[in-house]
Coordinates of C-alpha atoms and ligand atoms in Angstrom, one line a residue:
M1 CA -0.3 -0.3 -0.1
L2 CA 1.1 3.6 -0.4
R3 CA 0.6 6.2 1.5
F4 CA 1.5 9.7 2.1
I5 CA 1.6 12.4 4.7
T6 CA 2.9 16.3 3.7
A7 CA 3.9 18.9 6.1
G8 CA 4.6 23.0 6.0
E9 CA 2.4 26.1 5.6
S10 CA 2.5 28.3 3.0
H11 CA 5.5 30.8 4.3
G12 CA 7.3 28.2 5.8
P13 CA 10.9 27.4 5.0
E14 CA 10.2 24.1 3.1
L15 CA 7.1 21.8 2.1
V16 CA 7.9 18.1 3.1
A17 CA 6.3 15.1 1.7
V18 CA 6.3 11.5 2.7
V19 CA 5.1 8.5 0.8
E20 CA 6.1 5.1 2.4
G21 CA 5.3 2.1 0.3
A22 CA 7.1 2.4 -2.6
P23 CA 9.2 -0.8 -4.4
A24 CA 12.4 -1.2 -5.1
G25 CA 13.3 -0.5 -8.6
F26 CA 11.7 2.1 -10.7
A27 CA 13.3 4.6 -12.5
I28 CA 12.3 7.8 -11.3
D29 CA 13.8 10.9 -13.2
I30 CA 13.4 14.0 -10.7
A31 CA 13.4 16.4 -14.0
A32 CA 10.0 15.1 -14.9
I33 CA 8.8 15.7 -11.1
N34 CA 10.2 19.1 -11.4
H35 CA 8.4 19.4 -14.6
D36 CA 5.2 18.5 -12.7
L37 CA 5.8 21.6 -10.6
A38 CA 6.6 23.9 -12.7
R39 CA 3.2 22.9 -14.5
R40 CA 1.6 23.4 -11.4
Q41 CA 2.6 27.2 -11.4
K42 CA 2.0 28.2 -14.9
G43 CA -1.3 29.2 -16.1
Y44 CA -3.6 33.1 -16.9
G45 CA -4.6 34.7 -13.5
R46 CA -1.9 33.8 -11.0
G47 CA -1.2 36.1 -8.3
G48 CA 3.1 37.7 -7.7
R49 CA 3.8 34.8 -6.0
M50 CA 4.3 32.1 -8.2
L51 CA 6.9 35.1 -9.8
I52 CA 9.1 34.2 -6.4
E53 CA 9.2 30.8 -6.5
K54 CA 10.5 28.2 -8.2
D55 CA 9.7 24.6 -7.1
E56 CA 11.7 21.8 -7.5
A57 CA 11.4 18.8 -5.4
R58 CA 15.1 17.9 -3.4
V59 CA 15.2 14.1 -2.8
V60 CA 16.2 13.8 0.6
S61 CA 15.5 9.8 0.9
G62 CA 14.2 6.5 -0.5
I63 CA 16.1 7.0 -4.4
R64 CA 19.1 6.2 -4.8
F65 CA 21.2 6.6 -8.7
G66 CA 17.7 6.9 -10.2
R67 CA 15.6 4.3 -8.7
T68 CA 13.6 3.9 -5.8
M69 CA 14.6 1.9 -2.8
G70 CA 12.0 0.3 -1.1
S71 CA 12.6 2.5 1.1
P72 CA 10.1 6.3 2.4
V73 CA 10.6 8.8 -0.1
T74 CA 10.9 12.0 1.0
F75 CA 10.9 15.4 -1.6
I76 CA 11.6 19.1 0.4
V77 CA 10.6 21.9 -1.8
E78 CA 11.7 24.9 -0.8
N79 CA 9.1 27.9 -0.2
R80 CA 11.5 30.7 -1.8
D81 CA 9.3 33.6 -0.2
F82 CA 9.9 32.6 3.4
K83 CA 12.9 35.0 3.4
N84 CA 10.1 37.7 3.4
W85 CA 8.3 36.2 6.3
E86 CA 11.8 34.8 8.5
K87 CA 9.9 37.3 11.4
R88 CA 6.3 36.5 11.0
M89 CA 6.2 32.5 10.8
S90 CA 9.4 32.3 13.0
A91 CA 8.8 29.1 15.2
D92 CA 11.0 31.4 18.2
P93 CA 8.7 32.9 20.4
R94 CA 11.1 35.9 20.3
D95 CA 9.6 37.1 17.7
R96 CA 5.8 37.3 18.7
G97 CA 5.9 41.1 18.4
E98 CA 6.3 41.1 15.0
A99 CA 3.9 39.7 13.2
K100 CA 0.1 41.6 12.8
V101 CA -2.6 39.1 14.0
V102 CA -5.5 38.8 11.4
T103 CA -8.1 39.2 13.0
R104 CA -11.0 39.2 10.1
P105 CA -11.9 35.9 8.4
R106 CA -12.4 35.2 4.8
P107 CA -15.7 34.1 4.0
G108 CA -15.2 30.5 1.9
H109 CA -12.0 30.0 3.6
A110 CA -10.6 27.5 6.4
D111 CA -10.4 31.2 8.6
L112 CA -13.1 31.2 11.2
A113 CA -14.2 27.1 11.8
G114 CA -9.9 27.2 11.9
V115 CA -9.5 29.9 14.5
L116 CA -12.7 28.3 16.7
K117 CA -12.3 24.5 16.5
Y118 CA -8.2 25.0 17.5
N119 CA -8.9 27.6 19.5
L120 CA -6.8 30.6 17.7
E121 CA -6.3 34.3 18.3
D122 CA -4.4 34.7 14.6
I123 CA -5.8 33.1 11.7
R124 CA -2.3 32.8 10.3
D125 CA -2.1 29.9 12.2
V126 CA -5.3 28.2 10.3
L127 CA -4.3 30.1 6.8
E128 CA -1.0 28.8 6.0
R129 CA -1.5 25.2 6.9
A130 CA -5.2 26.2 4.9
S131 CA -3.1 27.2 2.0
A132 CA -3.1 25.3 -1.8
R133 CA 0.2 25.6 -1.3
E134 CA -0.2 22.3 0.3
T135 CA -0.6 20.9 -3.8
T136 CA 3.2 21.5 -4.1
A137 CA 3.5 18.4 -1.8
R138 CA 1.0 16.1 -3.2
V139 CA 1.6 17.3 -6.9
A140 CA 5.8 16.1 -6.2
I141 CA 4.1 13.2 -4.9
G142 CA 1.7 12.3 -7.8
A143 CA 4.1 13.2 -10.3
F144 CA 6.1 10.5 -8.3
A145 CA 3.6 7.8 -8.4
R146 CA 3.0 8.3 -12.0
Q147 CA 6.6 6.9 -12.5
L148 CA 5.5 3.8 -10.9
L149 CA 3.3 3.4 -13.4
A150 CA 4.8 4.4 -16.2
P151 CA 6.5 1.3 -16.7
F152 CA 2.8 -0.2 -17.2
G153 CA 1.4 2.6 -19.9
V154 CA -0.6 4.0 -18.1
H155 CA -1.0 7.6 -19.1
V156 CA -2.9 10.3 -16.6
L157 CA -3.6 13.6 -18.2
G158 CA -5.6 17.2 -16.3
Y159 CA -6.5 19.7 -18.1
V160 CA -9.9 22.2 -17.8
V161 CA -12.9 22.5 -19.3
S162 CA -14.2 25.8 -18.3
I163 CA -13.6 28.4 -15.9
G164 CA -16.5 31.0 -14.9
S165 CA -18.9 30.6 -17.5
V166 CA -17.0 29.7 -20.2
E167 CA -16.6 26.4 -21.0
A168 CA -14.2 25.3 -23.7
K169 CA -14.6 21.9 -26.0
V170 CA -12.9 18.9 -26.6
P171 CA -12.7 17.5 -29.7
P172 CA -14.3 14.3 -28.9
S173 CA -12.1 12.5 -31.1
M174 CA -8.3 13.3 -30.1
P175 CA -6.3 11.1 -29.1
I176 CA -4.4 12.0 -25.5
E177 CA -1.0 12.6 -26.7
E178 CA -2.1 15.7 -28.6
L179 CA -5.2 17.0 -26.1
T180 CA -2.0 16.9 -24.1
R181 CA 0.2 19.2 -26.3
V182 CA -2.9 21.0 -26.9
T183 CA -3.5 21.8 -23.3
E184 CA 0.0 22.4 -22.8
E185 CA 0.3 24.8 -24.6
S186 CA -2.8 26.9 -24.2
Q187 CA -2.3 29.7 -20.9
V188 CA -5.6 28.6 -19.7
R189 CA -5.2 24.7 -20.3
V190 CA -7.5 24.4 -22.5
A191 CA -8.4 22.8 -25.6
D192 CA -10.4 25.3 -27.3
A193 CA -8.7 28.4 -29.2
T194 CA -11.7 30.8 -29.2
A195 CA -12.8 29.3 -25.4
E196 CA -9.2 30.5 -24.5
Q197 CA -9.4 34.0 -25.8
A198 CA -13.1 34.5 -23.8
I199 CA -11.2 32.6 -20.5
I200 CA -8.5 35.6 -20.2
A201 CA -11.0 38.3 -21.4
E202 CA -13.6 36.9 -18.1
I203 CA -9.9 36.6 -15.9
D204 CA -9.0 40.4 -16.9
A205 CA -12.2 41.5 -15.9
C206 CA -12.4 39.4 -12.8
K207 CA -9.0 41.3 -11.6
K208 CA -10.6 44.9 -12.1
D209 CA -13.4 44.1 -10.3
G210 CA -11.4 42.7 -7.5
D211 CA -12.7 39.1 -7.7
T212 CA -12.3 35.9 -8.4
L213 CA -13.2 32.5 -10.5
G214 CA -13.8 28.6 -10.5
G215 CA -14.0 26.4 -13.0
I216 CA -13.9 22.9 -13.6
V217 CA -11.4 20.2 -14.7
E218 CA -11.2 17.0 -16.8
V219 CA -8.5 14.0 -15.7
I220 CA -8.1 11.1 -17.9
A221 CA -6.4 7.8 -17.8
V222 CA -6.0 5.5 -20.2
G223 CA -4.1 2.3 -20.4
L224 CA -5.6 1.1 -17.3
P225 CA -5.7 -2.7 -17.1
V226 CA -9.5 -4.3 -15.8
G227 CA -10.3 -4.9 -12.5
L228 CA -7.7 -2.1 -10.5
G229 CA -10.5 -1.7 -6.7
S230 CA -12.9 -3.6 -6.2
H231 CA -17.0 -3.9 -5.0
V232 CA -15.9 -5.9 -2.5
Q233 CA -15.8 -3.0 0.1
W234 CA -16.9 0.3 0.3
D235 CA -13.1 1.5 0.7
R236 CA -12.2 -0.1 -1.8
K237 CA -13.6 1.0 -4.4
L238 CA -11.6 2.8 -7.4
D239 CA -14.4 5.5 -7.7
G240 CA -15.1 6.6 -3.9
R241 CA -11.0 6.7 -3.3
L242 CA -10.7 9.0 -6.0
A243 CA -13.2 11.2 -4.7
H244 CA -11.9 11.3 -1.1
A245 CA -8.9 12.6 -2.8
L246 CA -10.4 14.6 -5.1
L247 CA -12.8 16.4 -2.3
S248 CA -9.4 16.4 0.3
L249 CA -8.4 19.4 -2.2
Q250 CA -8.8 22.8 -1.4
A251 CA -11.2 24.5 -3.2
V252 CA -13.3 21.6 -4.2
K253 CA -16.6 21.4 -4.4
G254 CA -17.7 18.4 -6.4
V255 CA -16.2 15.3 -8.6
E256 CA -18.2 13.4 -11.0
V257 CA -16.9 10.3 -12.2
G258 CA -17.7 9.5 -16.3
I259 CA -21.3 11.7 -16.8
G260 CA -21.3 12.3 -13.3
F261 CA -24.9 13.7 -12.1
E262 CA -26.2 13.5 -15.9
A263 CA -26.0 10.2 -15.5
A264 CA -29.7 10.5 -12.9
R265 CA -31.8 12.5 -15.3
V266 CA -31.2 9.8 -18.4
R267 CA -32.8 6.4 -18.8
G268 CA -31.1 3.0 -17.9
S269 CA -30.9 1.7 -21.5
Q270 CA -29.2 5.6 -22.8
L271 CA -26.5 5.1 -19.9
H272 CA -25.6 2.0 -19.8
D273 CA -21.9 1.1 -21.9
E274 CA -23.3 -1.7 -24.4
I275 CA -20.6 -4.8 -24.2
G276 CA -19.4 -6.8 -26.9
Y277 CA -16.6 -8.8 -27.8
D278 CA -13.2 -9.0 -30.1
R279 CA -12.2 -12.6 -30.9
E280 CA -9.2 -11.4 -33.3
L281 CA -7.6 -9.5 -29.7
R282 CA -9.3 -11.6 -27.1
H283 CA -11.2 -8.9 -25.3
F284 CA -14.4 -7.6 -23.7
T285 CA -15.1 -4.4 -25.3
R286 CA -17.6 -1.5 -25.4
H287 CA -19.7 0.5 -27.2
S288 CA -19.9 3.7 -25.2
N289 CA -17.7 4.9 -21.6
N290 CA -20.2 6.9 -19.7
S291 CA -20.1 5.1 -17.0
G292 CA -15.9 7.3 -16.8
G293 CA -14.1 3.6 -16.7
T294 CA -15.5 2.3 -13.4
E295 CA -17.9 -0.8 -12.3
G296 CA -18.5 -1.5 -9.5
G297 CA -15.9 0.6 -8.0
M298 CA -13.4 -1.3 -10.2
S299 CA -11.4 -0.3 -13.4
T300 CA -13.1 -1.6 -16.7
G301 CA -10.4 -0.9 -18.7
E302 CA -12.1 1.8 -20.9
P303 CA -10.1 5.5 -20.6
L304 CA -10.6 6.5 -16.3
R305 CA -12.7 10.3 -17.0
V306 CA -13.6 12.0 -13.6
R307 CA -14.5 15.9 -13.5
V308 CA -13.5 19.1 -10.9
A309 CA -15.2 21.0 -9.7
F310 CA -13.6 24.2 -7.9
K311 CA -15.6 26.7 -6.5
P312 CA -13.4 30.5 -6.9
L313 CA -10.6 31.1 -4.3
S314 CA -11.8 33.4 -1.4
T315 CA -9.0 35.7 -1.1
L316 CA -11.1 38.9 -2.9
M317 CA -9.6 41.8 -3.4
R318 CA -12.9 43.8 -2.8
P319 CA -13.5 41.5 0.0
L320 CA -16.6 40.2 1.5
K321 CA -18.8 41.4 4.9
S322 CA -17.5 39.6 8.0
A323 CA -16.8 39.4 12.0
D324 CA -13.7 40.7 13.7
I325 CA -12.8 37.5 15.9
K326 CA -11.3 39.8 18.8
S327 CA -13.6 42.8 18.3
K328 CA -16.9 41.1 17.0
A329 CA -17.2 44.5 15.0
E330 CA -18.8 44.4 11.7
A331 CA -15.7 44.5 9.3
V332 CA -15.1 42.8 6.0
G333 CA -12.3 39.7 5.0
A334 CA -8.7 40.0 5.5
I335 CA -6.6 40.5 2.2
E336 CA -4.0 38.2 1.6
R337 CA -1.9 38.4 -1.9
S338 CA -3.5 35.7 -3.9
D339 CA -4.6 34.7 -7.3
V340 CA -7.8 35.5 -9.3
C341 CA -7.9 32.1 -10.8
A342 CA -5.9 29.1 -10.4
I343 CA -8.2 26.6 -12.4
P344 CA -5.8 25.5 -15.1
A345 CA -3.4 25.2 -11.5
A346 CA -6.0 23.1 -10.5
A347 CA -6.0 20.9 -13.1
V348 CA -2.5 19.4 -13.2
I349 CA -2.7 19.3 -9.6
A350 CA -6.1 16.7 -10.3
E351 CA -4.1 15.6 -12.4
T352 CA -1.7 14.0 -9.9
V353 CA -3.9 13.5 -7.7
V354 CA -5.3 11.1 -9.4
A355 CA -2.1 9.7 -10.6
F356 CA -1.2 8.6 -7.0
E357 CA -5.0 6.9 -6.1
L358 CA -4.0 5.0 -9.7
A359 CA -0.9 4.0 -9.1
N360 CA -1.7 2.8 -5.3
A361 CA -4.8 0.7 -6.5
F362 CA -2.2 -0.4 -9.3
L363 CA 0.0 -1.6 -6.8
E364 CA -2.6 -3.3 -3.9
K365 CA -3.8 -5.3 -7.3
F366 CA -0.7 -6.4 -8.8
G367 CA 1.0 -6.0 -5.3
G368 CA 4.8 -7.1 -4.8
D369 CA 8.6 -5.1 -3.2
S370 CA 10.2 -5.0 -6.7
L371 CA 9.6 -4.0 -10.4
A372 CA 10.3 -7.5 -11.3
E373 CA 7.5 -9.0 -9.5
I374 CA 5.2 -6.4 -10.2
T375 CA 5.7 -7.1 -13.6
R376 CA 5.6 -11.5 -13.2
N377 CA 2.3 -10.6 -11.1
Y378 CA 0.6 -8.1 -14.2
Q379 CA 1.9 -10.2 -16.6
G380 CA 0.2 -12.6 -15.6
Y381 CA -3.0 -11.1 -14.2
L382 CA -3.0 -9.8 -18.1
E383 CA -2.1 -13.7 -19.5
Q384 CA -5.3 -14.4 -17.4
V385 CA -8.1 -12.6 -18.4
R386 CA -6.8 -13.1 -22.5
N387 CA -7.5 -16.4 -21.5
F388 CA -10.7 -16.1 -19.2
Ligands
LIG1 C1 -0.2 29.0 -3.8 C2 -1.7 28.9 -3.6 C3 -2.5 30.2 -3.0 C4 -2.0 31.2 -3.4 C5 -0.2 31.1 -2.6 C6 0.4 29.8 -3.2 O1 -2.8 30.1 -2.0 P1 -4.1 30.1 -0.9 O2 -5.4 29.0 -1.0 O3 -3.8 30.5 0.7 O4 -5.1 31.3 -1.6 O5 -2.3 32.1 -2.7 O6 0.7 32.3 -2.3 C7 0.5 33.6 -1.6 C8 -0.3 32.6 -0.4 C9 1.1 34.6 -1.6 O7 1.1 34.8 -0.9 O8 1.2 34.9 -2.7 C10 0.5 28.4 -4.5 O9 -0.1 27.1 -5.3 O10 1.9 28.5 -4.3

């Protein structure tokens, strides 16, 4: 089983990611992890922070000469901005006087529930950890996890399908390699040049108004074998695990698998993906993929499709009404430096989070302590399915 933990505050010295359970013998390309971290930093609509940071994963355990050793893998990403926050984020009580206390909670953020729950006087003690800066650590982990899937031909891609009210079209027949290339070149990670211009205009208008924008991203994974996850127990269902992981991301309010909520509006006969059999290739086929690649909590072998809805960021430059936690007086939410729209980054984050969950389900199915052992198990299973 793969598991991970992250640590670190948004303006603390470093972000830390520890992954446990990775088998030995997998080739790990640190430059590819850093490439995913750089992708997370991009996108039209981000704020000043991304000009300061250059997120890079430093490996401090678990990888030797480019290969996993089976031991816990630890990545550390430096927060370059910490040098501007050293006194305000200091662990030393003597620096207490230096820091201004944040007392005006932002509606929509963890601020208010966090101070009440943890009995804190300074909202900064909550917002620093609640910040989506934490996703830097999760992207490092997911970028690592996708390299555990790479030898088995699994490809995972996240891209943007809408920002605010602007929907981007995706040509239904575009192969994943092409979709990867096109969305990578887009400033807002869409595959629709007309929508891209409309989105950029919308972000500009929103910025002028001191407002923020949410959006929907889609993650696709191809190359999955049938049977990842299981129908036998609630916490082994692949779709349930994906939804849990994705809903745990900052600002996520909804997850759909396949056609999602639309499935509730159509008849069963219009929904379910009819089954065929290809005698030459010796495998079962589907006439459609409305299920999004899962049935009964297991992968069907068809492309996995999940959509994730992110709400607009809660730090508004034209803040909403709030109440001061100290004086209880009427106030407006505190202003922190922030982004207008982080949806292009959210696509990369969702992509890597899905990669982690898939790698975990994959290792569970083909379990072993080394690449060689897992490969044997995987090939033996494919043979079993072919001969079924
Ligand atoms: C960041 C995500 C956002 C940014 C943050 C960096 O976090 P939050 O969820 O708190 O809005 O605002 O940048 C800053 C806090 C800053 O100082 O500009 C990220 O993805 O790295």
